[in-house]
XYZ file of C-alpha atoms in Angstrom:
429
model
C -0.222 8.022 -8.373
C -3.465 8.576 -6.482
C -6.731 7.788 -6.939
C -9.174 8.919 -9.432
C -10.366 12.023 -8.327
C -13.942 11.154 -9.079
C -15.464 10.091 -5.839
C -17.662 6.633 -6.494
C -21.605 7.068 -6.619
C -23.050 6.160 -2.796
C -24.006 2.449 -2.932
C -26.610 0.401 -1.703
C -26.676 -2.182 0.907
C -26.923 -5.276 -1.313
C -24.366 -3.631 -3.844
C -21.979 -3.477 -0.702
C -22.379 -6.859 -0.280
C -21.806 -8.142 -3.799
C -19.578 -5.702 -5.189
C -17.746 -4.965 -2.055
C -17.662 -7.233 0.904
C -18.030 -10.958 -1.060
C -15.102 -10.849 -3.854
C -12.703 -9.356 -0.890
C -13.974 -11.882 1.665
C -13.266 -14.394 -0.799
C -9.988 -13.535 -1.155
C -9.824 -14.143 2.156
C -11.521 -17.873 2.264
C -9.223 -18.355 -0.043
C -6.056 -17.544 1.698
C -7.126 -19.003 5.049
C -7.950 -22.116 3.185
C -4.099 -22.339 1.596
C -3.239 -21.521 5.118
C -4.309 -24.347 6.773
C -4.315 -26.906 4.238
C -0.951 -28.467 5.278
C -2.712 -29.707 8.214
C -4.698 -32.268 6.332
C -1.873 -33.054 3.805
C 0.254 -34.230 6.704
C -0.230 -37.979 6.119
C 0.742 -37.500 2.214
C 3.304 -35.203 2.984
C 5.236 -37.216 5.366
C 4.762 -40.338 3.029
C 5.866 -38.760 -0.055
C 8.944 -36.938 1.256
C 9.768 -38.292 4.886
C 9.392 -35.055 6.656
C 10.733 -34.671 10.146
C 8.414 -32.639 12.456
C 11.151 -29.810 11.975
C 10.596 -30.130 8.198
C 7.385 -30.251 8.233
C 7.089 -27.346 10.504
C 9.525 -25.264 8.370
C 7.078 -26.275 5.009
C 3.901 -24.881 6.574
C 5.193 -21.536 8.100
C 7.643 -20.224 5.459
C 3.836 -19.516 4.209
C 3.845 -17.220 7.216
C 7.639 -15.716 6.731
C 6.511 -14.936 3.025
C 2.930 -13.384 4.254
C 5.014 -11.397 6.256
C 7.161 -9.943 3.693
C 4.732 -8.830 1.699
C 2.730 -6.546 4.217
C 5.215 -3.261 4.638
C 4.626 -2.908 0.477
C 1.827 -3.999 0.565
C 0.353 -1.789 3.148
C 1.796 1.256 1.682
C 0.281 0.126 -1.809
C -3.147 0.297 -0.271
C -3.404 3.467 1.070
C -1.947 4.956 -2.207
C -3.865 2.851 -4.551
C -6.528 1.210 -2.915
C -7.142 -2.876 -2.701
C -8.789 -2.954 -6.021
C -5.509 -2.329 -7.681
C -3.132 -4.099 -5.164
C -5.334 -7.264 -4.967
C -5.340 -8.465 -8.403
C -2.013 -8.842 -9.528
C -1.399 -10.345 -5.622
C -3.608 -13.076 -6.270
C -2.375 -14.152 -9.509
C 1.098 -14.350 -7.854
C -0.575 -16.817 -5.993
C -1.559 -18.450 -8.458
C 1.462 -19.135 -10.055
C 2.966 -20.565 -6.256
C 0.300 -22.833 -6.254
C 0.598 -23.760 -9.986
C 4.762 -24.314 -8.944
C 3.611 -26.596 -5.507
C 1.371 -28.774 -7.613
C 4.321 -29.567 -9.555
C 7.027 -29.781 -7.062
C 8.787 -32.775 -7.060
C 11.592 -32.003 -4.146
C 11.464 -30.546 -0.540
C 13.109 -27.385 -2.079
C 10.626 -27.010 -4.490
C 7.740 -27.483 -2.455
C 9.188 -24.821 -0.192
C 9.903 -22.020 -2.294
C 6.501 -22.632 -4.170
C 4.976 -22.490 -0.271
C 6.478 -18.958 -0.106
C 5.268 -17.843 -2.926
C 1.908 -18.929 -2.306
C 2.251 -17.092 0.725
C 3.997 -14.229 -0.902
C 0.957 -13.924 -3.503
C -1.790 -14.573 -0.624
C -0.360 -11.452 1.473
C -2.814 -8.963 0.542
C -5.857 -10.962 0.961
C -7.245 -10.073 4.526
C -5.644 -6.127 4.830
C -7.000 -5.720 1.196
C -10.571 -6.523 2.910
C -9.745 -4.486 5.855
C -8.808 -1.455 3.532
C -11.856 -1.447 1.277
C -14.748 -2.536 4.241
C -12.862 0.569 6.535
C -13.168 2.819 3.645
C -16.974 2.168 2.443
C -18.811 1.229 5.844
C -19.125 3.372 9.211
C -16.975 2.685 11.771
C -19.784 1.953 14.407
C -20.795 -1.151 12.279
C -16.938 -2.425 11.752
C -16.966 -5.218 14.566
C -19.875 -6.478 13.193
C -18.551 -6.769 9.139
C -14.929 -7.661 10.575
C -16.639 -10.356 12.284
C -18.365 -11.660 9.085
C -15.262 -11.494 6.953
C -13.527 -13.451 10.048
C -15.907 -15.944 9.394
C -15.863 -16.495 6.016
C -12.057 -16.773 6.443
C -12.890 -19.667 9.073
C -15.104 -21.054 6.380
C -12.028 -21.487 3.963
C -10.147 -23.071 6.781
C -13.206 -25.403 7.483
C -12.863 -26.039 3.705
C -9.464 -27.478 3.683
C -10.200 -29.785 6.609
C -12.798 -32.606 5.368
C -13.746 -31.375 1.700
C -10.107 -31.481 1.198
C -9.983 -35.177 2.423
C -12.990 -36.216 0.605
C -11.566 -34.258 -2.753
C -8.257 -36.174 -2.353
C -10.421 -39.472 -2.670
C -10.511 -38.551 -6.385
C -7.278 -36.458 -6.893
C -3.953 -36.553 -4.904
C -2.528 -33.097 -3.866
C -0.652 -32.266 -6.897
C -4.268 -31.459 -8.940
C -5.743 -30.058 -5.116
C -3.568 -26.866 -5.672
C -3.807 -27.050 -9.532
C -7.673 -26.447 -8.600
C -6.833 -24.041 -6.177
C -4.338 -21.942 -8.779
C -7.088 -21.943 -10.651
C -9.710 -20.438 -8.151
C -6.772 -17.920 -7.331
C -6.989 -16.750 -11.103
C -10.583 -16.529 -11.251
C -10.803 -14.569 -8.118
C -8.196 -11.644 -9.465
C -10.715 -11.570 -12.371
C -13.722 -10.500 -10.542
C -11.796 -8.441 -8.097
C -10.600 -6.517 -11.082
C -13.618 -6.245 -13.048
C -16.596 -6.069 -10.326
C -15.357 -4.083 -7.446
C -16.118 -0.018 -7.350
C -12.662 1.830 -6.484
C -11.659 3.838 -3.967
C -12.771 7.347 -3.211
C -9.934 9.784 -4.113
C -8.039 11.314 -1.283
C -8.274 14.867 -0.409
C -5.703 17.069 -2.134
C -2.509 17.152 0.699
C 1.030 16.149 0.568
C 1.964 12.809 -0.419
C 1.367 10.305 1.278
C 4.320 9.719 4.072
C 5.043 6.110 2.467
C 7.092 3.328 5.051
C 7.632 6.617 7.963
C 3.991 6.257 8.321
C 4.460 3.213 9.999
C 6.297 4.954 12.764
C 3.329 6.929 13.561
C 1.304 3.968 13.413
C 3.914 2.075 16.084
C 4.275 4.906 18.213
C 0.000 5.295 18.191
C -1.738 4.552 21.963
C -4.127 2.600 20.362
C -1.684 0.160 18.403
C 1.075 -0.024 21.092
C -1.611 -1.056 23.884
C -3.800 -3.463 20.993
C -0.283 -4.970 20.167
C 0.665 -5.812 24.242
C -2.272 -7.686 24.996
C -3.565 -9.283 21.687
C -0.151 -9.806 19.699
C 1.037 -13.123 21.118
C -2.082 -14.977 21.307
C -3.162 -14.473 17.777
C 0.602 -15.617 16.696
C 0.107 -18.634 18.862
C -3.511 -18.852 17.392
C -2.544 -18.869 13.730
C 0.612 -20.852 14.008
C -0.727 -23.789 16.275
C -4.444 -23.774 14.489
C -2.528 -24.059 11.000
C -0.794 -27.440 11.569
C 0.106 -28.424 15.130
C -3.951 -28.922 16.962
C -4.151 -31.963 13.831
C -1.130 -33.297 14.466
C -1.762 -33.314 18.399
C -4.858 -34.588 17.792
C -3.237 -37.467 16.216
C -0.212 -38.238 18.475
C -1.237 -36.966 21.433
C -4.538 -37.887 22.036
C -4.775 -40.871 19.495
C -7.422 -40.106 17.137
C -7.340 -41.528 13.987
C -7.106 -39.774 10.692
C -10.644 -39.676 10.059
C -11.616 -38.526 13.645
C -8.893 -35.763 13.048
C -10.235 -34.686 9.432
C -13.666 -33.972 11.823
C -12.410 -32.280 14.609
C -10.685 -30.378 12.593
C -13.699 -29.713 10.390
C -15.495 -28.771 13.671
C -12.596 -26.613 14.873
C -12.413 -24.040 11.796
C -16.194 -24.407 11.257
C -16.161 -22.693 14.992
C -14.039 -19.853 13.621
C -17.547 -18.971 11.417
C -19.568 -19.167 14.951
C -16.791 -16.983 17.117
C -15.693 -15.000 14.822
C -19.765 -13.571 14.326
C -20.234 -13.631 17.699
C -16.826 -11.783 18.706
C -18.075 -9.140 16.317
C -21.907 -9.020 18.275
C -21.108 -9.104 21.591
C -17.801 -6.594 21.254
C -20.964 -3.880 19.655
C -23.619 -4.971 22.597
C -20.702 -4.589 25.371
C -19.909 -0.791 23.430
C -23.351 0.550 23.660
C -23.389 -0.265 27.446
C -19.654 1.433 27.952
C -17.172 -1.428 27.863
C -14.189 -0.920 25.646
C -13.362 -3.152 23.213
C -10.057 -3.819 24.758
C -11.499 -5.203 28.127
C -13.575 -7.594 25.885
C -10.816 -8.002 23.773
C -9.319 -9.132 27.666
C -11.725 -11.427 28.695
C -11.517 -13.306 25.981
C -7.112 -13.467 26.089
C -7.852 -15.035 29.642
C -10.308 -17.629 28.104
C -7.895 -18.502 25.448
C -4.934 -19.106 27.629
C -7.377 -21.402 29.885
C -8.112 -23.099 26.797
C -4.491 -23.627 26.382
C -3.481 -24.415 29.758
C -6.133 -27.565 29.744
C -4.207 -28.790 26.196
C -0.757 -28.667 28.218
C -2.257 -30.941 30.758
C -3.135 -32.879 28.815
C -6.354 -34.598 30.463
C -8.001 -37.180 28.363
C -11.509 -36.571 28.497
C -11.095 -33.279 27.539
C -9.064 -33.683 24.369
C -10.982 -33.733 21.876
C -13.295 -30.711 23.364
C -10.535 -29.200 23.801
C -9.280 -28.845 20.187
C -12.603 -27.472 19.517
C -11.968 -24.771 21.704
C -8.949 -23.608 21.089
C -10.086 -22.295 17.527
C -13.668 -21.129 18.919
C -11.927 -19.038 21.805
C -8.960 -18.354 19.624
C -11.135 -16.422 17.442
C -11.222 -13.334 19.788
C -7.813 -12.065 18.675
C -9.013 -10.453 15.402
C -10.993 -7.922 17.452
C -7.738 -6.411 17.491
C -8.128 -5.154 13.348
C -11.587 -3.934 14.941
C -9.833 -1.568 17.600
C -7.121 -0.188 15.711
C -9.347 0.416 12.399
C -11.936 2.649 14.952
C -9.085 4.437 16.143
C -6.649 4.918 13.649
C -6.545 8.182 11.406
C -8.183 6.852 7.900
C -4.699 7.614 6.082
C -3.178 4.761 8.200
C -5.691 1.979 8.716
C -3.763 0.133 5.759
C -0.255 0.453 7.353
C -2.153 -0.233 10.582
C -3.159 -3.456 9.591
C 0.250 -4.317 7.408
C 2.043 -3.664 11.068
C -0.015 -6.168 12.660
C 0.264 -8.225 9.972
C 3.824 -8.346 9.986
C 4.158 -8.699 13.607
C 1.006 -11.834 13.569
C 2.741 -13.511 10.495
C 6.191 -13.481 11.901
C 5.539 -14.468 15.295
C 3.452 -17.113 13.508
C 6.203 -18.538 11.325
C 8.349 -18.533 14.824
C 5.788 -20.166 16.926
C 4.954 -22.980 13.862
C 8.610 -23.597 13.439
C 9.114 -23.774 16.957
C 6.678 -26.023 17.738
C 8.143 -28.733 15.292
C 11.773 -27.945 16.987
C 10.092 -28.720 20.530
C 8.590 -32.043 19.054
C 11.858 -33.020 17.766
C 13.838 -33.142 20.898
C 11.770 -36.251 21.641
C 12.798 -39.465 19.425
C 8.848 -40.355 17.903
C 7.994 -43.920 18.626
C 7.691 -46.643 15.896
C 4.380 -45.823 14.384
C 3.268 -44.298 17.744
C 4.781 -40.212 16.811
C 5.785 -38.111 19.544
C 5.174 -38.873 23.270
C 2.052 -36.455 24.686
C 4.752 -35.214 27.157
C 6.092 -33.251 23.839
C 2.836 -31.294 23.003
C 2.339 -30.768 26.542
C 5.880 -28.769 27.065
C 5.487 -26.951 23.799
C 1.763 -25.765 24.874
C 3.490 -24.856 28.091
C 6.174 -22.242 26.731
C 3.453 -20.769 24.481
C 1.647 -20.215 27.623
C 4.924 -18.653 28.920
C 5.077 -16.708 26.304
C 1.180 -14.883 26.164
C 1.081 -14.494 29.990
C 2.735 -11.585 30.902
C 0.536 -9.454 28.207
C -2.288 -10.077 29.896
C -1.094 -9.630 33.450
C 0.269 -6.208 32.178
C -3.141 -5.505 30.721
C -4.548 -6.429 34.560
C -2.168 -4.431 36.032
C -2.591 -1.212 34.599
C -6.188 -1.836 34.953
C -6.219 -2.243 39.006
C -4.129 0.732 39.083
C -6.729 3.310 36.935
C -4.002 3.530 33.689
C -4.998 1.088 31.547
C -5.177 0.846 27.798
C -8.771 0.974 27.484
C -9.840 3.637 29.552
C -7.388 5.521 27.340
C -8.959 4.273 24.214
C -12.270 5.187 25.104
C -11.401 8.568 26.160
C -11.462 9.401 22.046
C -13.765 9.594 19.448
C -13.757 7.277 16.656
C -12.801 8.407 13.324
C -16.462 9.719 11.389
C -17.750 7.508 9.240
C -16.889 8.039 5.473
């Protein structure tokens, strides 16, 4: 059930790369680029099937209800078995939802397929976690987290305006028979390039789903999880579809002009996500937790947010920018929990924060459509900017009191990071 028990030959730091880091970040491109690709099918979407906002909502994030799913298994897979196992047979699921959505003819159809594509796609970004925890030193995991960040806002770039300018010569139907495909490939080289895991210690076995109590009732988790949770649900849900469609209804840009922004917007994902990663190690070396950065940049976000719910027009556009830039500060959280976790847990860490992001995701995606539909849209106009500007509102709602508990416990000499940097990280494997 374990691992070999011949530990892998020491690598280099190009054979890292190549064997280790780039099929695993793939995997991820590829799953944040089937993650967000609903936000430039919107226009054929609607057309085809006459989606309400509700519908349409309900289409995108049942990718995030699936994702969900499959991270307590999942999870538990990788720390028994390691990603090299787990990943393959993950992706080809994938594969096979995206093969179904290609040829879905009905709402029904084009849902379930969306779930399983989600289902298949679950593994991607803990799989990456797992393996770059297990092969690189903890003091150089912001950095690497960062990277793979990035190349996961690379594949959301990707489905912004190569995805319009591929659909000049193919509708969506042959988009995701491409993307099956790539899904295939990818399980390929996973399986046949990537070096495996080093085999556990001899000890009991492993303590399976109770595990994830101890990872729940961990400092580090519980106070990652109050400040950081909420944001990066809000983050993946509204980034996925909603900040296109706002861009479009709300502040009138035209589908073009949204294809760009939106380019821009996930392209920024590459720049914050690198820079996250940076500044979290310089701010370290000088004393400051990653938590208080982690902090700094909630409070940025939610400014970020609160000029979207007003709404002001010569910010709009900027603005959408932004919110994926800033927004890009919630994955420190993978950083901070795989520093501090015991190694035996870092994959049900991230599988518990992957449940918890993908949930809330589906929630806050969903939710957002519901908010839109209590406003009738206007004859070719959409939904009134009064709409987007209460749904950016509750969100708001919603991701304010983590931070003001985070502020709180910090004026009064408790908080979470003081804590957190009162222990030593794990030692590097």
């Amino acid at each position: 059930m374990d691992a070999p028990a011949r530990a892998p030959r020491p690598m280099s730091g190009a054979a890292l790369f190549g064997l280790l880091f780039l099929p695993y970040a793939l995997g991820h491109f590829l799953s944040c680029m089937m993650r967000t690709v609903n936000a430039i099918l919107v226009p054929q979407l609607t057309a085809e099937l006459a989606l309400t906002p509700a519908q349409l909502g309900l289409l995108s994030s049942v990718f995030y209800f699936a994702f969900a799913l499959a991270q307590l298994p999942v999870g538990v897979a990788l720390d028994r078995w390691g990603p090299r196992r787990v990943q393959p047979p993950m992706l080809l699921l994938a594969a096979l939802g995206a093969l179904a959505f290609a040829h879905g003819g009905g709402y029904a159809e084009l849902l379930c397929a969306r779930g399983l594509i989600g289902l298949g796609l679950g593994g991607c970004f803990m799989s990456a976690v797992k393996a770059i925890s297990t092969w690189i030193a903890p003091a150089r995991l912001p950095t690497v987290h960062g990277c793979l960040i990035a190349v996961g806002g690379l594949g959301a770039a990707a489905a912004t305006v190569p995805v319009r300018l591929a659909l000049r010569h193919t509708d969506w139907h042959g988009l995701f028979v491409v993307l099956a495909g790539a899904a295939a490939a990818l399980a390929l080289l996973i399986h046949v390039a990537t070096p495996a895991a080093p085999a556990p210690p001899p000890r009991r076995r492993a303590p399976g789903l109770r595990g994830l109590g101890q990872v729940y009732r961990h400092p580090a988790f519980r106070d990652t999880a109050a400040l950081m949770l909420v944001p990066h649900m809000v983050f993946f849900g509204v980034q996925g579809l909603w900040i296109g469609r706002w861009l479009s209804e709300a502040a009138r840009c035209s589908e073009a002009e949204t294809a760009q922004l939106l380019y821009y917007g996930m392209a920024a994902i590459v720049v914050g996500a690198v820079l996250v990663g940076l500044l979290t190690e310089w701010a370290g070396r000088r004393g400051v937790a990653p938590l208080d950065v982690a902090a700094a940049g909630v409070a940025l976000f939610l400014l970020v947010q609160l000029g979207l719910a007003c709404n002001y027009a010569p910010l709009q556009r900027p603005l959408a920018v932004l919110f994926t830039l800033v927004g890009t500060v919630t994955g420190i959280e993978y950083t901070i929990i795989a520093q501090r976790m015991p190694a035996g847990l870092t994959g049900r860490a991230a599988t518990c924060l992957n449940l918890l992001i993908f949930l809330g995701a589906f929630a806050v995606q969903a939710g957002f459509g519901l908010v839109l539909d209590w406003w009738p849209a206007g004859a070719g106009q959409g939904h009134p900017a009064a709409a987007y500007q209460l749904a950016f509102g509750l969100l708001l709602a919603l991701q304010l009191p983590g931070l003001l508990r985070f502020l709180a416990l910090r004026r009064g000499g408790g908080a979470a990071s003081g804590r957190m940097a009162c222990r030593p990280p794990r030692a590097a494997l």
